[in-house]
Coordinates of C-alpha atoms and ligand atoms in Angstrom, one line a residue:
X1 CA 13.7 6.5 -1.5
X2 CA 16.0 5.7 0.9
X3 CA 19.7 4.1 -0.2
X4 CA 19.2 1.0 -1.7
X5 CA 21.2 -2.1 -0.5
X6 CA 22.0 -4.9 -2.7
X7 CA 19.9 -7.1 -0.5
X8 CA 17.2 -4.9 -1.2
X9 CA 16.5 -6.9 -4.8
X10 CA 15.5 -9.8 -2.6
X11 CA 12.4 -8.1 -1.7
X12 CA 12.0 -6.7 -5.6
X13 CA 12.5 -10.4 -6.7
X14 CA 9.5 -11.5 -4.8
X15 CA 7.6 -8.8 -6.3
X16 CA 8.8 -8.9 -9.5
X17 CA 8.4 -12.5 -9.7
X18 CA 4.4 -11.8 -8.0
X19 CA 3.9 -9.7 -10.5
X20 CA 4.6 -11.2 -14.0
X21 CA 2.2 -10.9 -16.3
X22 CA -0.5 -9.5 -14.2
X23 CA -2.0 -6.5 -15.5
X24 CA -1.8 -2.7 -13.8
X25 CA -4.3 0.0 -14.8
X26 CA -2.7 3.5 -14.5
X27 CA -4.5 6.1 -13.9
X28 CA -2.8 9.1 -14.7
X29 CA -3.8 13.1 -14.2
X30 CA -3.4 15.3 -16.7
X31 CA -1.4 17.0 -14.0
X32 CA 0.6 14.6 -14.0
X33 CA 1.5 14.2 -17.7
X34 CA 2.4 18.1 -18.0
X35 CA 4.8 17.9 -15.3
X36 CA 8.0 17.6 -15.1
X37 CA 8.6 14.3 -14.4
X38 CA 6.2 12.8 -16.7
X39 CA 9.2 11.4 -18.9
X40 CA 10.9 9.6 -15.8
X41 CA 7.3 8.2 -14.9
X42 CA 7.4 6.5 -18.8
X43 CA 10.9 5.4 -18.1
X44 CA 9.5 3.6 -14.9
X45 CA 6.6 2.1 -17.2
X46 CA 9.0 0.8 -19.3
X47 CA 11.0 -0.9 -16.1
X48 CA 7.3 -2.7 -15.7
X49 CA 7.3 -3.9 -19.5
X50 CA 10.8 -5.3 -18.8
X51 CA 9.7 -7.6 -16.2
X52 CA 6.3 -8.6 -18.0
X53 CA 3.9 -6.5 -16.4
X54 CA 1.2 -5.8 -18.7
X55 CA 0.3 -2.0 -18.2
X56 CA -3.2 -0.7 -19.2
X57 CA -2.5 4.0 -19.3
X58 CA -5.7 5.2 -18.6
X59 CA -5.3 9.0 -18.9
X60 CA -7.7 12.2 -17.5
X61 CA -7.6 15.8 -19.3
X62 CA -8.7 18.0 -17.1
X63 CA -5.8 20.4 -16.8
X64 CA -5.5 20.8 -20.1
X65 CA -8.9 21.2 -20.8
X66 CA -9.1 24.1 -18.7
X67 CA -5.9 25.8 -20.3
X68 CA -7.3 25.2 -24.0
X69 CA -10.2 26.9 -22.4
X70 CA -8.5 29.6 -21.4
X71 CA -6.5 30.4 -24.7
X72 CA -9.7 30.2 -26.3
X73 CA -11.2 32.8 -24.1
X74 CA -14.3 30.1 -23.6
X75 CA -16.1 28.6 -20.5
X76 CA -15.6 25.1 -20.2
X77 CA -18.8 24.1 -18.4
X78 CA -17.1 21.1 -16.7
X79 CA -13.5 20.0 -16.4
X80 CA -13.3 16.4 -14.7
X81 CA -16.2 14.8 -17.0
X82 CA -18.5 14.4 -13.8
X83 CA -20.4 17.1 -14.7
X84 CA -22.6 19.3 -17.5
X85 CA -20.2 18.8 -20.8
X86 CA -21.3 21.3 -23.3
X87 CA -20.9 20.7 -26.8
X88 CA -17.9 23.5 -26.8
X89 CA -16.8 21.0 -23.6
X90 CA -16.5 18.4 -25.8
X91 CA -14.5 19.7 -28.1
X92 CA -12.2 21.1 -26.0
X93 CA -12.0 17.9 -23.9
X94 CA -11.5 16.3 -27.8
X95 CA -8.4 18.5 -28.3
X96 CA -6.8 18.1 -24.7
X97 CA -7.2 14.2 -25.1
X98 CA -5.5 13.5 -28.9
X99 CA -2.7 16.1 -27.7
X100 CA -1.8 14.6 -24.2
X101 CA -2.3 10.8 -26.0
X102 CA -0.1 11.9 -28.3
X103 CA 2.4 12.8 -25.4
X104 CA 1.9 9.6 -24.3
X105 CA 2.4 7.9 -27.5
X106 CA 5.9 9.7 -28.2
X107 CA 7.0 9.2 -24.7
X108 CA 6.7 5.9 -24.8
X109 CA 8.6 5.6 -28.3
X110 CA 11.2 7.8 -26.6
X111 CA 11.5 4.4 -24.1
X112 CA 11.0 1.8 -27.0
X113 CA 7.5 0.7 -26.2
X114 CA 4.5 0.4 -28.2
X115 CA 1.2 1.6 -27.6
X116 CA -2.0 2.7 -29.4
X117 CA -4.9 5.1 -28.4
X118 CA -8.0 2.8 -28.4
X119 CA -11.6 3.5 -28.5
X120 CA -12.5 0.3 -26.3
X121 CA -14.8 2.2 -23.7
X122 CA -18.2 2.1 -24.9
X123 CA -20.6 5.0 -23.5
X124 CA -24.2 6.3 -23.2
X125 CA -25.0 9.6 -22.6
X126 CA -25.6 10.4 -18.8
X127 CA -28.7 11.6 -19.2
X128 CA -31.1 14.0 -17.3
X129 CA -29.5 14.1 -13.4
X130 CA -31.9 16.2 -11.1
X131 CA -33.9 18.0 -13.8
X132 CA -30.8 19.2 -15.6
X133 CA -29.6 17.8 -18.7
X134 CA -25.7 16.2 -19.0
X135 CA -25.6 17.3 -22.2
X136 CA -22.5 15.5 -23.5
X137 CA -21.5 13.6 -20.1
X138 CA -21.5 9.8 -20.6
X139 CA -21.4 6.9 -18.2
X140 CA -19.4 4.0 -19.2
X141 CA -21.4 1.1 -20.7
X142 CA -18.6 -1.2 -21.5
X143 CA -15.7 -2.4 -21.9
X144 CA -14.0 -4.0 -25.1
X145 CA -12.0 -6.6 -23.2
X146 CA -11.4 -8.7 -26.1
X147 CA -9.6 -6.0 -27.9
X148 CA -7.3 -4.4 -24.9
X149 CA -6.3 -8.4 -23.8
X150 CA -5.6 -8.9 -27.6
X151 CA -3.6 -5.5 -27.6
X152 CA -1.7 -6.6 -23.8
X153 CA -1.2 -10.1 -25.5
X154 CA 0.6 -8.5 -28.3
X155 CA 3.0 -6.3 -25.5
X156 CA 1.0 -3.1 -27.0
X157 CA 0.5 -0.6 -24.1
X158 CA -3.2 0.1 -24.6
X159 CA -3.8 3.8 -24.1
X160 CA -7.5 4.7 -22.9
X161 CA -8.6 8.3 -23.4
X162 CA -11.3 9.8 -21.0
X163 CA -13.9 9.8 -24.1
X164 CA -16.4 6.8 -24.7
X165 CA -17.8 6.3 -28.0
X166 CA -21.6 5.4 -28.7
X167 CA -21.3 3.2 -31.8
X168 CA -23.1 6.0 -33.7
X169 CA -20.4 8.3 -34.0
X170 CA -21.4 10.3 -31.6
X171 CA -18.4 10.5 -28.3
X172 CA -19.0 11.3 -24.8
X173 CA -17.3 13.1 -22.4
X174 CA -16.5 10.3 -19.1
X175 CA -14.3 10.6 -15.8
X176 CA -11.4 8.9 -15.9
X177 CA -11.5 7.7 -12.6
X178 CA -14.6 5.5 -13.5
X179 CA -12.9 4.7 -17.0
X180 CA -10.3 3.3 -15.1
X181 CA -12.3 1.6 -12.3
X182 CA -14.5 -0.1 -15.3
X183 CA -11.3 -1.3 -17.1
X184 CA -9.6 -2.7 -14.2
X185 CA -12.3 -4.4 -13.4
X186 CA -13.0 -5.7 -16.6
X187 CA -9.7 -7.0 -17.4
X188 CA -9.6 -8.1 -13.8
X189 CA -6.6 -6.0 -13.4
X190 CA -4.4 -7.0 -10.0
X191 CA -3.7 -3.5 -9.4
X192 CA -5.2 0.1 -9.8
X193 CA -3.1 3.2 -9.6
X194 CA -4.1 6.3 -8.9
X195 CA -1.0 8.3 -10.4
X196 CA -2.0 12.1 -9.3
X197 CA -0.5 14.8 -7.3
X198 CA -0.3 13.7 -3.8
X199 CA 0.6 10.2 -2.2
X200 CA -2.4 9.6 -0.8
X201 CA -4.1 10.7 2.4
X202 CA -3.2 11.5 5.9
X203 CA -4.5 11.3 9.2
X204 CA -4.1 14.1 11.9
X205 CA -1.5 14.9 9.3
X206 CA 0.5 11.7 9.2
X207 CA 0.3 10.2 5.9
X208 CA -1.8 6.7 5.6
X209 CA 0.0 4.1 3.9
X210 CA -2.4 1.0 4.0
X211 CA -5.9 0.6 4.6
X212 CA -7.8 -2.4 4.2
X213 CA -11.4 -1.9 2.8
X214 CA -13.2 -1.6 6.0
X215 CA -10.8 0.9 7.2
X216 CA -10.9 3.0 3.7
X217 CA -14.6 3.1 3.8
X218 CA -14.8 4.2 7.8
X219 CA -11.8 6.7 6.6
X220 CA -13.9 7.8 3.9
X221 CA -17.0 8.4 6.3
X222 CA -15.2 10.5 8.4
X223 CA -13.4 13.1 5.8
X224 CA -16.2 13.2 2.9
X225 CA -16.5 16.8 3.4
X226 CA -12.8 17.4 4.6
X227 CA -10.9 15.9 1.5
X228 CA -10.8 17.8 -1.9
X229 CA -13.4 15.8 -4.1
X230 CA -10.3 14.5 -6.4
X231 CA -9.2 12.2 -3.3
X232 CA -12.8 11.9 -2.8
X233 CA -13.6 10.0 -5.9
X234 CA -10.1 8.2 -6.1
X235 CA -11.3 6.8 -2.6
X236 CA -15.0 5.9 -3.8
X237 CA -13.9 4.3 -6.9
X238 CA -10.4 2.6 -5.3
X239 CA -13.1 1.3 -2.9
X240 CA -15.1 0.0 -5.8
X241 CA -12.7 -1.9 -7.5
X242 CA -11.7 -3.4 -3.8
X243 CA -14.8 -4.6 -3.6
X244 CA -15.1 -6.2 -7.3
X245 CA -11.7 -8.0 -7.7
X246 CA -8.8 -5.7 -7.8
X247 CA -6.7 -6.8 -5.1
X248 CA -5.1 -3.4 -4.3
X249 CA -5.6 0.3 -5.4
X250 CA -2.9 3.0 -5.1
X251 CA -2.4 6.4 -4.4
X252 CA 0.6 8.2 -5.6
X253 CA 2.2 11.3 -6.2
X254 CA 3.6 10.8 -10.3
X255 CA 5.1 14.4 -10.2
X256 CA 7.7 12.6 -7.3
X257 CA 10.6 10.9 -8.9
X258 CA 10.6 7.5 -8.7
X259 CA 7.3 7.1 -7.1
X260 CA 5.7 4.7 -9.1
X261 CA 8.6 2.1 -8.2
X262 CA 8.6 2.5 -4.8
X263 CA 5.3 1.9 -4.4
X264 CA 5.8 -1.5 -6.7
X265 CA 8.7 -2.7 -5.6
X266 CA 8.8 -1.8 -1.8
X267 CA 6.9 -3.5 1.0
X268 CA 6.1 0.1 2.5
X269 CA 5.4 1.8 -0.5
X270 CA 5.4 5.5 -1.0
X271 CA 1.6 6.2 -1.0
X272 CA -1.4 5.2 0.1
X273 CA -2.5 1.5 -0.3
X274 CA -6.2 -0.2 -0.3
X275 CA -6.0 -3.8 -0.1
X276 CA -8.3 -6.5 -0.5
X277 CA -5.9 -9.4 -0.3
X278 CA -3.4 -10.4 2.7
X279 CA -0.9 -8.0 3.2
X280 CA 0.6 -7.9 6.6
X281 CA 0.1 -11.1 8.8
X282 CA 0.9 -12.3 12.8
X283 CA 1.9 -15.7 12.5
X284 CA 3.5 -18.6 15.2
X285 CA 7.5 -19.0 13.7
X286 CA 8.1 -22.6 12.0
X287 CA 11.9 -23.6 12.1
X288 CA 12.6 -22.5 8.9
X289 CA 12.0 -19.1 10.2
X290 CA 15.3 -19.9 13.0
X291 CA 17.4 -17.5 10.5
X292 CA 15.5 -14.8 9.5
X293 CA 14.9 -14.0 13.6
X294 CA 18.5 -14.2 14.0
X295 CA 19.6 -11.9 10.9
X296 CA 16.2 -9.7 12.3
X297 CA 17.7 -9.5 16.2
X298 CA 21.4 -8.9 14.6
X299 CA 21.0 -5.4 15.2
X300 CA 19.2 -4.7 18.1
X301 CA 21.8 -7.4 20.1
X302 CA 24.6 -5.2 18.9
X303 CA 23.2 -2.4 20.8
X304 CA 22.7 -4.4 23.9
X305 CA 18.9 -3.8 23.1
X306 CA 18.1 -7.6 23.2
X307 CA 19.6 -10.3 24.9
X308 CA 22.1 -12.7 22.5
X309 CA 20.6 -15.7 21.1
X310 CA 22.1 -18.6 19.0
X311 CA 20.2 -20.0 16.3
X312 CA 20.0 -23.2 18.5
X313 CA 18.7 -21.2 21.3
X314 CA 15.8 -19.7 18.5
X315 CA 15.3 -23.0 17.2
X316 CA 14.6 -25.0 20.3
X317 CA 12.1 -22.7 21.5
X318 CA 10.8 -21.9 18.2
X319 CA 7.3 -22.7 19.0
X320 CA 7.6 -19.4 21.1
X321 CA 8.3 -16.6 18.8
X322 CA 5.8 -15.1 16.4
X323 CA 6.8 -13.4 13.3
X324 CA 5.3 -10.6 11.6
X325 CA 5.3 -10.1 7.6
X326 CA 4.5 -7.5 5.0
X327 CA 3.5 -9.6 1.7
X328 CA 6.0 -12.4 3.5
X329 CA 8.8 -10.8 4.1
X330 CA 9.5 -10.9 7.8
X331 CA 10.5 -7.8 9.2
X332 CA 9.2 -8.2 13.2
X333 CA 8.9 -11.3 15.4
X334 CA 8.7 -11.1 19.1
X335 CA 8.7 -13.9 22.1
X336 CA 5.6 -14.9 24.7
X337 CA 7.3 -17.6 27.2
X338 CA 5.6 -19.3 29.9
X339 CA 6.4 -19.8 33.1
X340 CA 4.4 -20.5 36.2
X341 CA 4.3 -18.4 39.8
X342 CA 3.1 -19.5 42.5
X343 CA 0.5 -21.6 40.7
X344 CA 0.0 -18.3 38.6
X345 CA 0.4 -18.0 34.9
X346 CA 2.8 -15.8 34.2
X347 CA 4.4 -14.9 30.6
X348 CA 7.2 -13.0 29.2
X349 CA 7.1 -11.1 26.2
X350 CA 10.6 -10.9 25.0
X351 CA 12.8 -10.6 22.0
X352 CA 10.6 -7.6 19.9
X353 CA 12.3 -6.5 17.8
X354 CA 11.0 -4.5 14.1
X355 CA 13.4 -4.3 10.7
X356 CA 15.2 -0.9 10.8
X357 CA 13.0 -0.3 7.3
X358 CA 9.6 -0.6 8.8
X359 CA 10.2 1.0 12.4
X360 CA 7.6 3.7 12.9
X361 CA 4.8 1.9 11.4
X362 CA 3.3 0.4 14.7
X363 CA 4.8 -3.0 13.6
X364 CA 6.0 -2.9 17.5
X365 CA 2.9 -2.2 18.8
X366 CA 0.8 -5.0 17.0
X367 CA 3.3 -7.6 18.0
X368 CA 2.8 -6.3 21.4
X369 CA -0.9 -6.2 21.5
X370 CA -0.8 -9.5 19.7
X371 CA 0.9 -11.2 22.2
X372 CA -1.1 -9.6 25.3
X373 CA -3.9 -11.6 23.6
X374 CA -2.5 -14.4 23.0
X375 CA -1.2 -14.5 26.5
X376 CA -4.5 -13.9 27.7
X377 CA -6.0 -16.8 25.6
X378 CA -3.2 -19.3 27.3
X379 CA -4.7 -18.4 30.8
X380 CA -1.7 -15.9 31.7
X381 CA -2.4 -14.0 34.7
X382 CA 0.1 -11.3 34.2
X383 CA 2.8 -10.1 31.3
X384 CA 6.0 -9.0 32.0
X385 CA 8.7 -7.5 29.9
X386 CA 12.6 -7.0 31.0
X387 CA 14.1 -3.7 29.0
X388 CA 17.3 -1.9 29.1
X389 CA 17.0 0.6 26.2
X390 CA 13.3 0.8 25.2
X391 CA 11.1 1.1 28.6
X392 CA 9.5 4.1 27.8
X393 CA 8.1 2.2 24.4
X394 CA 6.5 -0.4 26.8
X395 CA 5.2 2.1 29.0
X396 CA 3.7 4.2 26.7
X397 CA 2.6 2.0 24.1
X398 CA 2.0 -0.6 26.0
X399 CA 0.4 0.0 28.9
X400 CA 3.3 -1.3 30.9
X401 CA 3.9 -0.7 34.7
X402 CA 7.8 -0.4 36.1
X403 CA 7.9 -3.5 39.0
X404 CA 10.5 -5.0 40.3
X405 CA 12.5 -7.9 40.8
X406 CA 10.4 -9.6 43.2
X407 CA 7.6 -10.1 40.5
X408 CA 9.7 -12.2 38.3
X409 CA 9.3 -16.0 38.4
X410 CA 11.8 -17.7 40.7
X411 CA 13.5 -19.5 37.1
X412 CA 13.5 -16.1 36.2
X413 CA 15.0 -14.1 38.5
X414 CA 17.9 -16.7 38.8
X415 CA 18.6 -15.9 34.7
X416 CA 17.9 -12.2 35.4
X417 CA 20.8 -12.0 38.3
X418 CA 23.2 -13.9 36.5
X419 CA 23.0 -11.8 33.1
X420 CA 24.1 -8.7 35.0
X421 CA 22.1 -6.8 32.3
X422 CA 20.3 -5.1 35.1
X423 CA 17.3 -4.6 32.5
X424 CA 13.7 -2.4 33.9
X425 CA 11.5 -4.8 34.8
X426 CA 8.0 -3.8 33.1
X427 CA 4.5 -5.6 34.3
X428 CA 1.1 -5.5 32.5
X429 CA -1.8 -7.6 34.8
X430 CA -4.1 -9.2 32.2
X431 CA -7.3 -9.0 33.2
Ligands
LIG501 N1 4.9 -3.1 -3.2 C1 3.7 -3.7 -2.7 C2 2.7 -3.7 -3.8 O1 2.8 -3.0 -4.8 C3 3.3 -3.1 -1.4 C4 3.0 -1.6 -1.5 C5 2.6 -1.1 -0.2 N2 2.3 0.3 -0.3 C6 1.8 1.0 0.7 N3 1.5 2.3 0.4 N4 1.7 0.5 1.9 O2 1.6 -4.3 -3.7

């Protein structure tokens, strides 16, 4: 995480204040609980309880599962519980579970909080899939909301194993992904998180940090057979719980210090995101908004990157400047102005400018294409941008064509002359 700034608690207040009492479902690898940094991750759990978030730890066993197996000297016919669980499965998968619960539970004691293994996931036996018998594989049935809201009411970390019981006292092995994806759904959690060994997924290698649903499911078209089947399923049931209710789904790396927090308290995050609710939003500036462009253009003005503007200057012509924000936090706005030439439309898009702390996200380059369309909606014939630092961003992102002065409104040109600035002129026709 980069240095954090005393102004930075601004944006954790928002979230902090967002997230009281809501309920997050963790889904944490076994991976992830033998490693190193599992006792930090329960310290961050334990900054969560402070500010009244109501954690649900669902936990999976597969690591240690296949280590028991391996000190046994036996075959463990299935390790993530989406397969054939033998009987000798079980028992191993029985073993891995009260040990890393335990973990869990002494952790947590460690950090003050309190928490109890439950037996709230009720399960059937998968059954016969294709011809061949699960053997001790079961599918969650349900959930035993009363008991885990009874146990969050009470400030009791409720700590779900990847085992559902049958009510006969017979216990199934299940996948913790789809233990989690039933409980977050159930207890209509606001947020799933994946807490495993990578932060999430990547495109042509540069890492993903939101998607919305439609863009996780055409994501998740195009690399089913490319991803390992972990990111696969955490993809597949993220998308799920999307679709039923839980506003946003996580991806993160719990073996990275201080992960989980980023990812809470950050608009960027640290992983990857799925949301279902509004996250980042265009909108027209309102006067209140007068301030936040001017702290936002401090910067870039200093440079000589944008042209000085007073706050009367923003406010007058407020009705011009659009702002972009991540869960409302502005961090972009840009300008479209009007002007007319030779009975032409014409428009400038001017004042873009992006928060040093969210550059390199494409925040730019939806403002930009944002404002092409809008101009193109008011009738504009033609865009034009002035530039002194950042021409080649215009170009290439853009589309943008170098002119010259003779293409600038007469009002324009006057203003242009008189500032000395001597900026690039850059044109875009909009057709
Ligand atoms: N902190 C916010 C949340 O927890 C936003 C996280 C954004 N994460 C991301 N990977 N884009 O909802």
């Amino acid at each position: 995480m980069r240095d954090m700034k005393a102004a930075d608690l601004r944006g954790i207040l928002s979230y902090s204040i967002g997230f009281r009492d809501k309920i997050f479902v963790l889904n944490i690898d076994s991976a992830v609980l033998t490693s190193e940094n599992f006792r930090n991750l329960l310290l961050d759990i334990s900054v969560l309880r402070s500010l009244n978030i109501r954690i649900v730890l669902v936990h999976g066993a597969s690591c240690l599962i296949e280590k028991l197996a391996q000190d046994t000297n036996t075959t463990a016919s299935n390790l993530d519980g989406l397969g054939v669980t033998s009987p000798e499965t079980l028992q191993l998968a029985l073993l891995a579970s009260s040990r890393l619960a335990h973990e869990i539970l002494e952790g947590l004691n460690e950090t003050d909080q309190r928490a109890a293994v439950t037996n709230a996931i009720i399960a059937h036996p998968a059954g016969i899939i294709h011809g061949i018998d699960q053997q001790m594989t079961g599918k969650v049935e349900n959930v035993d909301v009363a008991f885990l809201e009874r146990l969050l009411a009470d400030g009791i970390i409720p700590v779900i194993p990847p085992l559902g019981f049958d009510g006969n006292g017979q216990t199934y092995r299940v996948n913790s992904d789809g233990v989690a994806l039933e409980v977050s759904e159930a207890l209509r959690a606001a947020k799933l998180m994946f807490v495993t060994t990578s932060n999430g997924v990547t495109e042509a290698g540069s890492p993903l940090s939101q998607l919305s649903v439609t863009e996780a499911e055409d994501y998740l078209k195009r690399h089913n057979t490319d991803l390992p089947p972990e990111m696969v399923s955490k993809l597949q049931h993220g998308l799920r719980a999307c679709k039923n209710g839980v506003a946003r789904v996580h991806i993160i790396d719990g073996r990275a210090d201080e992960a989980l927090l980023t990812e809470i308290f950050s608009n960027e995050g640290i992983g990857t995101m799925i949301y279902a609710n509004e996250y980042e939003a265009i909108r027209r500036a309102k006067k209140k908004d007068a301030g936040a462009i001017l702290s936002l253009i401090r910067t870039p003005v200093a440079t000589e990157e944008l042209v000085p503007r007073t706050r009367k200057e923003i406010s007058e012509r407020i009705g011009d400047f659009y702002i972009f924000e991540v869960d409302r936090n502005i961090v972009g706005c840009v300008g479209l102005r009007s002007y007319t030439m030779d009975a032409d439309k014409v428009a400038e898009l001017e004042c873009l400018c992006v928060a040093e702390s969210h550059e390199n996200q494409g925040i730019g380059r939806k403002l930009m294409t944002f404002v092409e369309q809008r101009a193109k909606e008011m009738g504009h014939k033609r865009l034009f941008a002035l530039s002194t630092q950042t021409f080649n961003y215009f170009v290439q992102k853009g589309g943008f064509k170098e002119g010259d002065i003779t293409m600038l409104p007469a009002e324009r040109k006057a203003k242009y002359e008189a500032s000395g600035r001597r900026s690039k002129i850059l044109l875009k026709d909009l057709a």
